[in-house]
Tab-separated table of C-alpha atoms in Angstrom:
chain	number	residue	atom	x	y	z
O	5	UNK	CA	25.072	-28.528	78.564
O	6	UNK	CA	21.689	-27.683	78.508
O	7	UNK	CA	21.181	-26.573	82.441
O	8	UNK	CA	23.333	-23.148	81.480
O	9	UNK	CA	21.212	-20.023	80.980
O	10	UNK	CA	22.671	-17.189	78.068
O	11	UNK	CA	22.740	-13.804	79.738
O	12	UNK	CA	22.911	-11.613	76.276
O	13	UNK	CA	22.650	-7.659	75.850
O	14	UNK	CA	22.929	-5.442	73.000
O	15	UNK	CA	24.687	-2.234	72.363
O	16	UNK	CA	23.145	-0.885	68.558
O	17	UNK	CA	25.143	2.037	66.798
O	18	UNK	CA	23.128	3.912	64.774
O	19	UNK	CA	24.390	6.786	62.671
O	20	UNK	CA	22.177	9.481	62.118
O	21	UNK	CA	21.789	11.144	58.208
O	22	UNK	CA	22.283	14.773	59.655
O	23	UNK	CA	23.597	17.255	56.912
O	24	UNK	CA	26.610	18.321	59.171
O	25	UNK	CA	28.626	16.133	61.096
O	26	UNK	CA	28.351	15.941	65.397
O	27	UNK	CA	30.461	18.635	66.585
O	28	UNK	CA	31.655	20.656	63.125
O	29	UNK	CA	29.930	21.974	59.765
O	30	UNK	CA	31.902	19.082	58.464
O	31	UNK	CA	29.638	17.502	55.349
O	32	UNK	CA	27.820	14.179	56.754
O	33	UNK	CA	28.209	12.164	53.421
O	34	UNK	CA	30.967	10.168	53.367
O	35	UNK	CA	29.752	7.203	51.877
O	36	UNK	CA	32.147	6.169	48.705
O	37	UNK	CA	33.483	10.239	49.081
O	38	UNK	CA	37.019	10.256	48.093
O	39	UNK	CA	39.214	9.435	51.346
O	40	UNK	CA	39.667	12.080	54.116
O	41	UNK	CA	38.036	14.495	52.106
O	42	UNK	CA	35.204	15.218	54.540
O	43	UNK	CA	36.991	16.214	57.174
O	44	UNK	CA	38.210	19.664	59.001
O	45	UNK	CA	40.078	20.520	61.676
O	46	UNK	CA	37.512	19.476	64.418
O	47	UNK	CA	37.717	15.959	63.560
O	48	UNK	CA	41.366	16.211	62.756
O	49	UNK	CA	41.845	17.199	66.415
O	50	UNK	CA	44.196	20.148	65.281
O	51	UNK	CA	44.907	22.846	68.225
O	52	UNK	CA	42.292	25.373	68.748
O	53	UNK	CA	39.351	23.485	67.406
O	54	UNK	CA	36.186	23.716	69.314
O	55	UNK	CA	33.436	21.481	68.956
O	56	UNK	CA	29.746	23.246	68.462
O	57	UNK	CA	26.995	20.638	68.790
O	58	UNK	CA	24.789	19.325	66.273
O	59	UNK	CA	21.474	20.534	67.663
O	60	UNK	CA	19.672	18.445	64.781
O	61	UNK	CA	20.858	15.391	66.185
O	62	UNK	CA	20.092	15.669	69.681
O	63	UNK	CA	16.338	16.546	68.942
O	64	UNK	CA	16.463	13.247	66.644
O	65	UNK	CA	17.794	11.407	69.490
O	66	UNK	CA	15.553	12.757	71.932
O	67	UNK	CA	12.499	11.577	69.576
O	68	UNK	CA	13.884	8.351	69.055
O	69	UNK	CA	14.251	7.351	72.725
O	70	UNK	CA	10.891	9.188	73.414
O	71	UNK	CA	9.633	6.645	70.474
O	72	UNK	CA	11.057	3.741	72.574
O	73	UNK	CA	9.510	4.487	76.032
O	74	UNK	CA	12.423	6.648	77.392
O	75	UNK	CA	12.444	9.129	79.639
O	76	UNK	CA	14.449	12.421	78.591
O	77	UNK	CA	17.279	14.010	81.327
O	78	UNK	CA	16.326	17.549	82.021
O	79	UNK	CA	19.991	18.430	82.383
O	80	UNK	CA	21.897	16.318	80.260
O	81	UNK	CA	25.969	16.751	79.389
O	82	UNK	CA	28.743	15.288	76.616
O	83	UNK	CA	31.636	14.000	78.177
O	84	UNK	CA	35.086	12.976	76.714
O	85	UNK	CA	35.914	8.889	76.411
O	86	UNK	CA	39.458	8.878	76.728
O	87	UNK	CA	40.986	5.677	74.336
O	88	UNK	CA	43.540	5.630	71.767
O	89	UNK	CA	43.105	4.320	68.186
O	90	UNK	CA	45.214	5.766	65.035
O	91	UNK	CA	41.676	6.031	63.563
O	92	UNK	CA	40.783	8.480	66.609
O	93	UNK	CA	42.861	11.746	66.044
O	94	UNK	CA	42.065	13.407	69.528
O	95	UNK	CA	42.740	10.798	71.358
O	96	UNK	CA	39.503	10.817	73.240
O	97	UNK	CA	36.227	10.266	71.541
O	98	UNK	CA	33.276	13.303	72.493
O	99	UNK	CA	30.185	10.561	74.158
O	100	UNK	CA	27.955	10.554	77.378
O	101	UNK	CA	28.450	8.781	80.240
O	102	UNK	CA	26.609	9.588	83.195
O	103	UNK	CA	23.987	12.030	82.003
O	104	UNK	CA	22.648	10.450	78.468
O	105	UNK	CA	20.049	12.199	76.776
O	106	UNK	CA	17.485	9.203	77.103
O	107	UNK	CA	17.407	6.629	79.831
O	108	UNK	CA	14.873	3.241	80.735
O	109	UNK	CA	13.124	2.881	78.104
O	110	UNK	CA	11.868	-0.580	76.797
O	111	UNK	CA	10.573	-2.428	73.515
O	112	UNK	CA	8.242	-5.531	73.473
O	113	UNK	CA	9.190	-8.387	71.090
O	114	UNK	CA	6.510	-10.808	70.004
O	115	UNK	CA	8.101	-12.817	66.567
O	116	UNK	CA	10.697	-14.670	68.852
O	117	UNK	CA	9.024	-15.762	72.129
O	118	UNK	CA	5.806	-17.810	73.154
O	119	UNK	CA	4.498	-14.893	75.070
O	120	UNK	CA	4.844	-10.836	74.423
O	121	UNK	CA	8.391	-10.302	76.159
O	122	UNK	CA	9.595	-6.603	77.221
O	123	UNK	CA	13.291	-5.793	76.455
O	124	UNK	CA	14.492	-2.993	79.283
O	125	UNK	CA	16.269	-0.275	77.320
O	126	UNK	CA	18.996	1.135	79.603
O	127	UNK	CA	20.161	4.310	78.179
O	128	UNK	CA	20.158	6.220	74.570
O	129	UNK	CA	23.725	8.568	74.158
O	130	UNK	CA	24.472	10.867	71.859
O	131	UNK	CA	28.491	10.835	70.369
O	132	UNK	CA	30.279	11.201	67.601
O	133	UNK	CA	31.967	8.328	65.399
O	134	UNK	CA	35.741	7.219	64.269
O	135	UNK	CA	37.405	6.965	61.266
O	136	UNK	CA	38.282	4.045	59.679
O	137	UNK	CA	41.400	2.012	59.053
O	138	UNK	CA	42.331	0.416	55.816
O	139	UNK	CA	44.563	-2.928	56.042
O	140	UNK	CA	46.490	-3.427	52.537
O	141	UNK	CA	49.450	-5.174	51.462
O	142	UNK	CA	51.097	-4.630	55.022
O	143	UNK	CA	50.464	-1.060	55.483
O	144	UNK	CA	47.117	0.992	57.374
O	145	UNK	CA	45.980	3.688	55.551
O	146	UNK	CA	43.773	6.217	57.540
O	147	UNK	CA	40.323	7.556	56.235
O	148	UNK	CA	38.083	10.459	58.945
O	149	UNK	CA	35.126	10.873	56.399
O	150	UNK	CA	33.218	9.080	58.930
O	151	UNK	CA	34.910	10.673	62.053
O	152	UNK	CA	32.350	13.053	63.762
O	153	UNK	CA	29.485	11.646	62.298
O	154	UNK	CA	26.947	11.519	64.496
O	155	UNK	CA	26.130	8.287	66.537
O	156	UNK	CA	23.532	7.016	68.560
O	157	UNK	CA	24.089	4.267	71.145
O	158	UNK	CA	21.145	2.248	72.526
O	159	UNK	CA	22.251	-0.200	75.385
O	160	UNK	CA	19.568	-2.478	76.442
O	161	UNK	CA	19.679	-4.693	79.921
O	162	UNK	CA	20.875	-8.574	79.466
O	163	UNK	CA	17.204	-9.322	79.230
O	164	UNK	CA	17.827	-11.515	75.764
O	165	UNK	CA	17.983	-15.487	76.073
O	166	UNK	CA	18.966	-16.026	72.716
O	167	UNK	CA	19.850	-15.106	69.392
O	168	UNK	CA	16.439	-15.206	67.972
O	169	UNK	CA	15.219	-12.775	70.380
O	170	UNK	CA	18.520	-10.041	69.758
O	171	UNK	CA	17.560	-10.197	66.292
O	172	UNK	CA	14.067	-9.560	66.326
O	173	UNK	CA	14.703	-6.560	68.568
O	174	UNK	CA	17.769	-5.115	66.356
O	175	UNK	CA	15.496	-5.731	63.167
O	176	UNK	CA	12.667	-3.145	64.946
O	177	UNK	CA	15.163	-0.276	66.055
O	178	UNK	CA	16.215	-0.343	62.472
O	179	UNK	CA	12.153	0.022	61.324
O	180	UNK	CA	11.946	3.190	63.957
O	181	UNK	CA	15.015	4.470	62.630
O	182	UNK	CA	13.362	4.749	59.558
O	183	UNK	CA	9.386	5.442	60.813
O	184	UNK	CA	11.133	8.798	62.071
O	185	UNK	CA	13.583	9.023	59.039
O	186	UNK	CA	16.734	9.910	61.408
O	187	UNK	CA	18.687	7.407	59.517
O	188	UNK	CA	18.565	5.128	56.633
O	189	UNK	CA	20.135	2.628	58.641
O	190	UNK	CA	21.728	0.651	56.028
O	191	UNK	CA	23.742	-2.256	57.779
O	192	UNK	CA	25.839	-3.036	53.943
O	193	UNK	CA	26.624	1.110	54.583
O	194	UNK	CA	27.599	0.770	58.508
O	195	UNK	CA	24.640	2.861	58.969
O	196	UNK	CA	23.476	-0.026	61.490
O	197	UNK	CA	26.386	-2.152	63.665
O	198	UNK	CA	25.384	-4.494	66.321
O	199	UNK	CA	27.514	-5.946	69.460
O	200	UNK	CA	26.085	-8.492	71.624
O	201	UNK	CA	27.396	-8.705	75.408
O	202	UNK	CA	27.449	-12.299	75.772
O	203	UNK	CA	28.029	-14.368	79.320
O	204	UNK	CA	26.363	-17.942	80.828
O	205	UNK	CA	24.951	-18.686	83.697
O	206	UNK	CA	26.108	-22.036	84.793
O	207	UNK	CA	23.247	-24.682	86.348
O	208	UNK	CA	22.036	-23.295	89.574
O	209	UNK	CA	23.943	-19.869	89.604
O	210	UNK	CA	21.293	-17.053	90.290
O	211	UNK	CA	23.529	-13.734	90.243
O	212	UNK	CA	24.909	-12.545	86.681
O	213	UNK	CA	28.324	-14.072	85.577
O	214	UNK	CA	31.052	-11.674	86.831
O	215	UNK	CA	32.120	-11.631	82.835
O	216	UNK	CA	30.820	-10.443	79.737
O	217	UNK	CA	32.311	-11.217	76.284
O	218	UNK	CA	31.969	-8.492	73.897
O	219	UNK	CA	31.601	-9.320	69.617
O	220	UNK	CA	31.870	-6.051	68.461
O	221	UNK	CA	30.959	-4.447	64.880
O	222	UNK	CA	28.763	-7.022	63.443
O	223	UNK	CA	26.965	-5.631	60.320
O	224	UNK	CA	23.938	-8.640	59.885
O	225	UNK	CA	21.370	-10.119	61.882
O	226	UNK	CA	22.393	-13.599	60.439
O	227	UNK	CA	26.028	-12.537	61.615
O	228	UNK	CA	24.619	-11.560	65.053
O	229	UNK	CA	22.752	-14.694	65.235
O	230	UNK	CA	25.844	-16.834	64.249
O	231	UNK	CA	27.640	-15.010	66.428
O	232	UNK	CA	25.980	-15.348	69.515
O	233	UNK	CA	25.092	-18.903	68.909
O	234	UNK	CA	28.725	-19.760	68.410
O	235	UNK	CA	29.723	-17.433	71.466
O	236	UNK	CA	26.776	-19.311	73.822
O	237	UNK	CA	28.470	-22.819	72.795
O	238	UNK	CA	32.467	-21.728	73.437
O	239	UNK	CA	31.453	-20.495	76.675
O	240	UNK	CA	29.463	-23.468	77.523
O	241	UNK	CA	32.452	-25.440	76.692
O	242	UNK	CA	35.193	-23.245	78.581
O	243	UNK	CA	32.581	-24.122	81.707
O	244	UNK	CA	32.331	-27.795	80.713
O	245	UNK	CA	36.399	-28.012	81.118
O	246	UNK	CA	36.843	-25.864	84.085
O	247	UNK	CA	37.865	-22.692	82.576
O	248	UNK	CA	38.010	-19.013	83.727
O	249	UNK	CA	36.211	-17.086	80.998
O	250	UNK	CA	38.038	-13.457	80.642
O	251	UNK	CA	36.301	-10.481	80.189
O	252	UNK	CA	36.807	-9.763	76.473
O	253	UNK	CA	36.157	-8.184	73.291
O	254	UNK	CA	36.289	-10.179	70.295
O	255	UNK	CA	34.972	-10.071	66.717
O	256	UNK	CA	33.273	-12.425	64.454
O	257	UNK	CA	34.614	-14.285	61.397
O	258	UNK	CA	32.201	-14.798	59.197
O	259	UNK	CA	34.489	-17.110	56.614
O	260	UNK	CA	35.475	-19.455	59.797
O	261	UNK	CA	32.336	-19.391	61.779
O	262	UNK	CA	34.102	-18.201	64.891
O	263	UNK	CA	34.566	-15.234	67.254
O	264	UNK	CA	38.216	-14.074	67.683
O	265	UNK	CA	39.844	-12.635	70.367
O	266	UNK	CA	40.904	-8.882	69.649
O	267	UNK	CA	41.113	-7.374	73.261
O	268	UNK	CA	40.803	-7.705	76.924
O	269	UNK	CA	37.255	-5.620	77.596
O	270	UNK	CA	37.658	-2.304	79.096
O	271	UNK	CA	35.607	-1.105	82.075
O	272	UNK	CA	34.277	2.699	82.606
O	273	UNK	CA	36.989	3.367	84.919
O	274	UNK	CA	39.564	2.332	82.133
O	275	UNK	CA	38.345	5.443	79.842
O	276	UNK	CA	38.806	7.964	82.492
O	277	UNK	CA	35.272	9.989	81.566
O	278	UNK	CA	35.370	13.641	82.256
O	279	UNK	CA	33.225	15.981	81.331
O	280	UNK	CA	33.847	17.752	77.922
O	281	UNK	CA	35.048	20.896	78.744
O	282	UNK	CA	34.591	22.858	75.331
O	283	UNK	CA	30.833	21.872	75.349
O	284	UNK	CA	28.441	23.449	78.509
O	285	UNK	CA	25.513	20.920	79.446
O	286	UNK	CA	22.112	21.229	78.668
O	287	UNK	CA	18.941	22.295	80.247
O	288	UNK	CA	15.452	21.004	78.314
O	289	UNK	CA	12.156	22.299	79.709
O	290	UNK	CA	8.855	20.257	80.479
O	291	UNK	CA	7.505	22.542	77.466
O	292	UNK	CA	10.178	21.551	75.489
O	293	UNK	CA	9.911	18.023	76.215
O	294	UNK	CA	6.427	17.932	75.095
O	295	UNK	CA	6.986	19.750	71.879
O	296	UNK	CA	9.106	16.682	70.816
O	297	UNK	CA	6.995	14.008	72.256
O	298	UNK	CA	3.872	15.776	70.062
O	299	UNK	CA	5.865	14.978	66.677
O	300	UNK	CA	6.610	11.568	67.136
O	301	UNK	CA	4.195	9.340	64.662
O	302	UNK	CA	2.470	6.316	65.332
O	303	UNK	CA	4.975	3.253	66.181
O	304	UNK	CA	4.453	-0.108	64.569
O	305	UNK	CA	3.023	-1.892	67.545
O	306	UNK	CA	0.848	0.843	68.161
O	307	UNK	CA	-0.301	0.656	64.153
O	308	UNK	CA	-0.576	-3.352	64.798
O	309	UNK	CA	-3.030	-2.801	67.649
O	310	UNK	CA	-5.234	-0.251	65.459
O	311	UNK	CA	-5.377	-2.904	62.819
O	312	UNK	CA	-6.306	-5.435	65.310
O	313	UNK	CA	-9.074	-3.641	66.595
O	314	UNK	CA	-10.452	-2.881	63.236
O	315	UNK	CA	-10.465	-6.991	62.723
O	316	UNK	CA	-7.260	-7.817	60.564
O	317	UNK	CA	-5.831	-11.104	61.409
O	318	UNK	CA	-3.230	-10.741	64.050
O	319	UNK	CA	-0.434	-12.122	61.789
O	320	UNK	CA	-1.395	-9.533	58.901
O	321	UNK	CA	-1.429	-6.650	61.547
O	322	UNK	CA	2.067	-7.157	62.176
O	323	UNK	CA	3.627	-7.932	58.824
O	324	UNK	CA	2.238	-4.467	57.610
O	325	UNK	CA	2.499	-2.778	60.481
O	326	UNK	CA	6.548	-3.870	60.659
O	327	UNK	CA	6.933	-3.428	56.952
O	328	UNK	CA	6.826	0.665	55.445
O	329	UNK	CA	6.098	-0.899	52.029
O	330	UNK	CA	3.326	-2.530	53.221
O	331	UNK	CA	2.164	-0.044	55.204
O	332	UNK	CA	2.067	2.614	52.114
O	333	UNK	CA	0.114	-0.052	50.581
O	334	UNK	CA	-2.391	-0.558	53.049
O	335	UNK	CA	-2.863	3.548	53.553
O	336	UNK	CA	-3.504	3.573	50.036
O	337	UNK	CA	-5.765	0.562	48.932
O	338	UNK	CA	-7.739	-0.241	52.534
O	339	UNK	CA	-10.713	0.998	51.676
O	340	UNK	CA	-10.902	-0.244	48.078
O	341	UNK	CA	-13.015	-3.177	49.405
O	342	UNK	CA	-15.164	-3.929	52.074
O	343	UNK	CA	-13.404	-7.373	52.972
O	344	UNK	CA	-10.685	-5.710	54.973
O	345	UNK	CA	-8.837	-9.276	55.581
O	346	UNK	CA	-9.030	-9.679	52.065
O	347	UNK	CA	-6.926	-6.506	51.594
O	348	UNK	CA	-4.416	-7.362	54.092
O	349	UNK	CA	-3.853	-11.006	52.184
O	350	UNK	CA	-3.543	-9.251	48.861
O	351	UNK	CA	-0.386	-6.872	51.119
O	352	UNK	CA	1.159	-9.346	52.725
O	353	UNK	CA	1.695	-11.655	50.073
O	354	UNK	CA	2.476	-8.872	47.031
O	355	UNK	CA	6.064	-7.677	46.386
O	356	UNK	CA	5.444	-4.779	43.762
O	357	UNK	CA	2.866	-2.126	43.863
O	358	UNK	CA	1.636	-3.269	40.357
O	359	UNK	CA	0.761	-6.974	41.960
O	360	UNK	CA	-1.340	-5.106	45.053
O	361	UNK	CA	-3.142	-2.544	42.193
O	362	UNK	CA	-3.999	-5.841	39.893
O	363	UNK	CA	-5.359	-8.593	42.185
O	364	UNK	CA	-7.659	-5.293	44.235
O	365	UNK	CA	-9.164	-4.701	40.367
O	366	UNK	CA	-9.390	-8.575	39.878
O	367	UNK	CA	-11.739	-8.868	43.158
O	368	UNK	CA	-13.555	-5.653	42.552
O	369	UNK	CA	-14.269	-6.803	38.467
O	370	UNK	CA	-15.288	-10.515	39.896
O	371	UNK	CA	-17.667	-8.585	42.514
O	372	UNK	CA	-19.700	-7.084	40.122
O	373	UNK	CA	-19.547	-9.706	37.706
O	374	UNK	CA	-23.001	-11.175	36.879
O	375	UNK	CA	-23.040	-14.610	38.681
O	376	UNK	CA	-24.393	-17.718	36.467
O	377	UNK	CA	-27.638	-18.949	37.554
O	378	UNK	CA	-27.872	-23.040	38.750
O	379	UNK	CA	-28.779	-23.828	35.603
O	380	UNK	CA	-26.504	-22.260	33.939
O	381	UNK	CA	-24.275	-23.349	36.069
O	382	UNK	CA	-25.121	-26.764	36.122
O	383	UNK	CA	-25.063	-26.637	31.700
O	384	UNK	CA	-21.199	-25.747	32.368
O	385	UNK	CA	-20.002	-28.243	34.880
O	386	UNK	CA	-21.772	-30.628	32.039
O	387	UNK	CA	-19.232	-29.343	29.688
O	388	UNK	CA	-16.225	-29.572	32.071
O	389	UNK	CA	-16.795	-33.139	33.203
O	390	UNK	CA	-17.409	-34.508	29.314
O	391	UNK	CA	-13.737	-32.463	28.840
O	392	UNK	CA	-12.025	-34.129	31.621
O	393	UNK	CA	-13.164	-37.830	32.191
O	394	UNK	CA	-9.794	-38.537	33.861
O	395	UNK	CA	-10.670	-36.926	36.815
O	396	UNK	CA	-14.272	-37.960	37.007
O	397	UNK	CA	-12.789	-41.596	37.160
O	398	UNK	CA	-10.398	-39.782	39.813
O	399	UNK	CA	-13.352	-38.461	42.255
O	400	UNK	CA	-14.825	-41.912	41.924
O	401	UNK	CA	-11.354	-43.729	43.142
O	402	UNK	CA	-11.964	-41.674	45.722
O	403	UNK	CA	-9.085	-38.848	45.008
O	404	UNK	CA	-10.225	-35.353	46.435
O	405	UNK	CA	-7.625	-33.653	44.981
O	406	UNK	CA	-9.665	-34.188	41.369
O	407	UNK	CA	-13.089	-32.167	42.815
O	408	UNK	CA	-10.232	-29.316	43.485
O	409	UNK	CA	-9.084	-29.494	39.833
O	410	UNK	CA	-12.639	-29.626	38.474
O	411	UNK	CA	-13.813	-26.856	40.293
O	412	UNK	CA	-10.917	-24.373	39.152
O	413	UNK	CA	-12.063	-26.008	35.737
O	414	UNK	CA	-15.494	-24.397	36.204
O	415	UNK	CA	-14.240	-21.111	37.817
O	416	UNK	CA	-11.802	-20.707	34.452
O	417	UNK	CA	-14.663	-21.937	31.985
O	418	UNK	CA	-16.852	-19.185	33.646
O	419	UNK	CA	-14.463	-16.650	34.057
O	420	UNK	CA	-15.274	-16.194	37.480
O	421	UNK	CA	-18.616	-15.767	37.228
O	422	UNK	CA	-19.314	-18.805	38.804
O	423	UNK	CA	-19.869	-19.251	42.753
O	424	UNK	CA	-17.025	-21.629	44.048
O	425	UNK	CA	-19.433	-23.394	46.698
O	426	UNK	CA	-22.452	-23.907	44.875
O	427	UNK	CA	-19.869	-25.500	41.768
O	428	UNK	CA	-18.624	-28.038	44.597
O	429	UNK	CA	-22.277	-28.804	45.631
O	430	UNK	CA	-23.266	-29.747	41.935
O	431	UNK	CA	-20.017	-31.335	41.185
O	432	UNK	CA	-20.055	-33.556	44.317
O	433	UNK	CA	-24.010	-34.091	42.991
O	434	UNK	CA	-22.866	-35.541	39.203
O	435	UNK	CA	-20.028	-37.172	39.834
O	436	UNK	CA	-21.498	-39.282	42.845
């Protein structure tokens, strides 16, 4: 069972936080808005709506696959998906197929693999969402708030062996989401949904299964984990027994730890793309181009290498460089001493902006404290050994973790004023 290889890709959904929805003037709120009450007739799909572009969100996701390494298409297109679901009013869904704003980009993951690993981004489209169904007491009720908000789709190449890795990479396009505040990307919200395309390679096979298994809409990275995971070890079993895997979409139960089937997967061909009539395509400039690539800010890794260079511990670098928080922090409070690593500690390990503010004052007072002088020193360590004769007898049974008690002893009796390493010199001195 171990000889098979996972072959795993993502698709991410991301909805962007544009005012107006994709294609109408639609509001782009929806979240706990009473039902069907953000809607009009463009995402109704009533006769003689047109659909007029959201020019907001195809700048934001031009930056965001500029962000990731993509290149932009000069000449770029919307094209209808053609699919029925009661929650899908037109009966087609507005997307890109064959022209996609951004195309081969990539993202390095570090967290998840021995070595830096580079994740091939396929393509970044631009379309707009469904509504949603409601299952109660027998009956579907039918909510479009959310149809026509505005969706990105980032496809990446099966370049994932395992869960671990899929995570990691989901967890950063949520942080870039954010870096270029295009969406809050709250996953409890549906901001964020993840589906893993899932197949194995059995022992020896070189060319990609001639399957995938779709687990669509999964709203956690522990849920994407579990899912794959579980996915990995029902195909590895369907091999073990001589089974033909179908191509499939299925969904994960969180309650049973399972993925269920809901449908056989759908190819291109089975949507019948076209291109979108109502909408003409687009035509960006080189000078247009660079305009956007100018206002992108400085990505995490990039923000991990600066601290690098500038000599914070590698682990540091990239927990404030991956965390906004943390980074606010660190903008605010990095010069405030001259131990940078010091800093860094104090950021990583805080959770509240009061905790970083505190322990920075607490190692700027103890800096310019007056230190005791040896003799001084020595006059207290006196004091603290005649106070604590238990652990004297304990350094002499030969327990070290006494001479670590004693010395906090003489760092509390001295309120800090003491230096640590000269107390364990004359400690290990009297208490020989």
């Amino acid at each position: 069972m171990n000889d098979y290889t996972p072959v795993i890709g993502l698709e991410i959904h991301l909805q962007l936080k544009t005012k107006s929805k994709m294609f109408s003037a639609a509001p782009n709120q929806q979240w706990q808005a009473q039902p069907n009450s953000m809607v009009n007739p463009v995402e109704l799909g009533l006769p003689g709506a047109l659909p007029v572009p959201n020019e907001t969100a195809i700048t934001w996701t031009q930056r965001f696959g500029l962000a990731l390494g993509c290149s932009l298409n000069k000449i770029s297109k919307f094209d209808r998906k053609n699919y029925f679901y009661p929650d899908l009013p037109k009966g087609y869904q507005i997307s890109q197929y064959d022209q996609p704003f951004c195309y081969e980009g990539n993202l390095e993951i570090t967290e998840s693999v021995d070595k830096p690993k580079n994740i091939r981004i396929r393509r970044i489209h631009l379309e707009e969402d469904t509504g949603k169904s409601h299952h109660k007491n027998g009956s579907t009720y039918l909510d479009f708030n959310k149809a026509g908000t505005p969706l990105v789709e980032i496809v990446t190449e099966p370049d994932f062996a395992n869960a671990e890795e899929t995570s990691e990479f989901a967890k950063i396009i949520q942080h870039v989401a954010r870096i270029l505040d295009i969406s809050d990307a709250d996953m409890e919200k549906g901001h964020l949904r993840l589906e893993a395309n899932i197949s194995v390679k059995k022992p020896g096979e070189i060319e990609l299964p001639n399957y995938r298994v779709e687990v669509k809409n999964i709203n956690s990275f522990k849920f994407l984990r579990d899912a794959i995971n579980h996915e990995i070890q029902r195909q590895k079993q369907m091999h073990e027994e001589g089974k033909i895997i179908p191509q499939q979409t299925r969904g994960w139960n969180e309650l049973k730890g399972i993925t269920v089937v809901q449908r056989d997967k759908e190819d291109a061909h089975d949507y019948r793309y076209f291109p979108e009539p109502d909408i003409p395509p687009f035509v960006f400039t080189d000078d247009e181009i660079n305009q956007l690539r100018g206002g992108i800010p400085l990505m995490p890794w990039d923000i991990k290498k600066d601290l690098q260079s500038g000599g914070i511990r590698e682990d540091f670098a990239h927990i404030i460089a991956y965390d906004q928080q943390k980074m606010s922090w660190w903008g605010t409070h990095n010069g405030d001493l001259s131990d940078k690593n010091k800093i860094a500690s104090i950021i990583v390990n805080a959770k509240e902006t009061e905790e970083v503010i505190q322990k920075i004052n607490d190692l700027k007072a103890a800096s310019t404290r007056q230190m005791l002088s040896d003799t001084e020193l020595e006059r207290l360590i006196q004091k603290v050994l005649t106070e604590n004769p238990k652990a004297v007898q304990d350094i002499k049974d030969g327990k070290e973790n006494a001479k670590k008690f004693l010395v906090g002893q003489v760092m509390k009796a001295s309120k800090g004023s003491a230096d640590p390493s000269s107390a364990q010199q004359i400690l290990d001195t009297l208490t020989q």
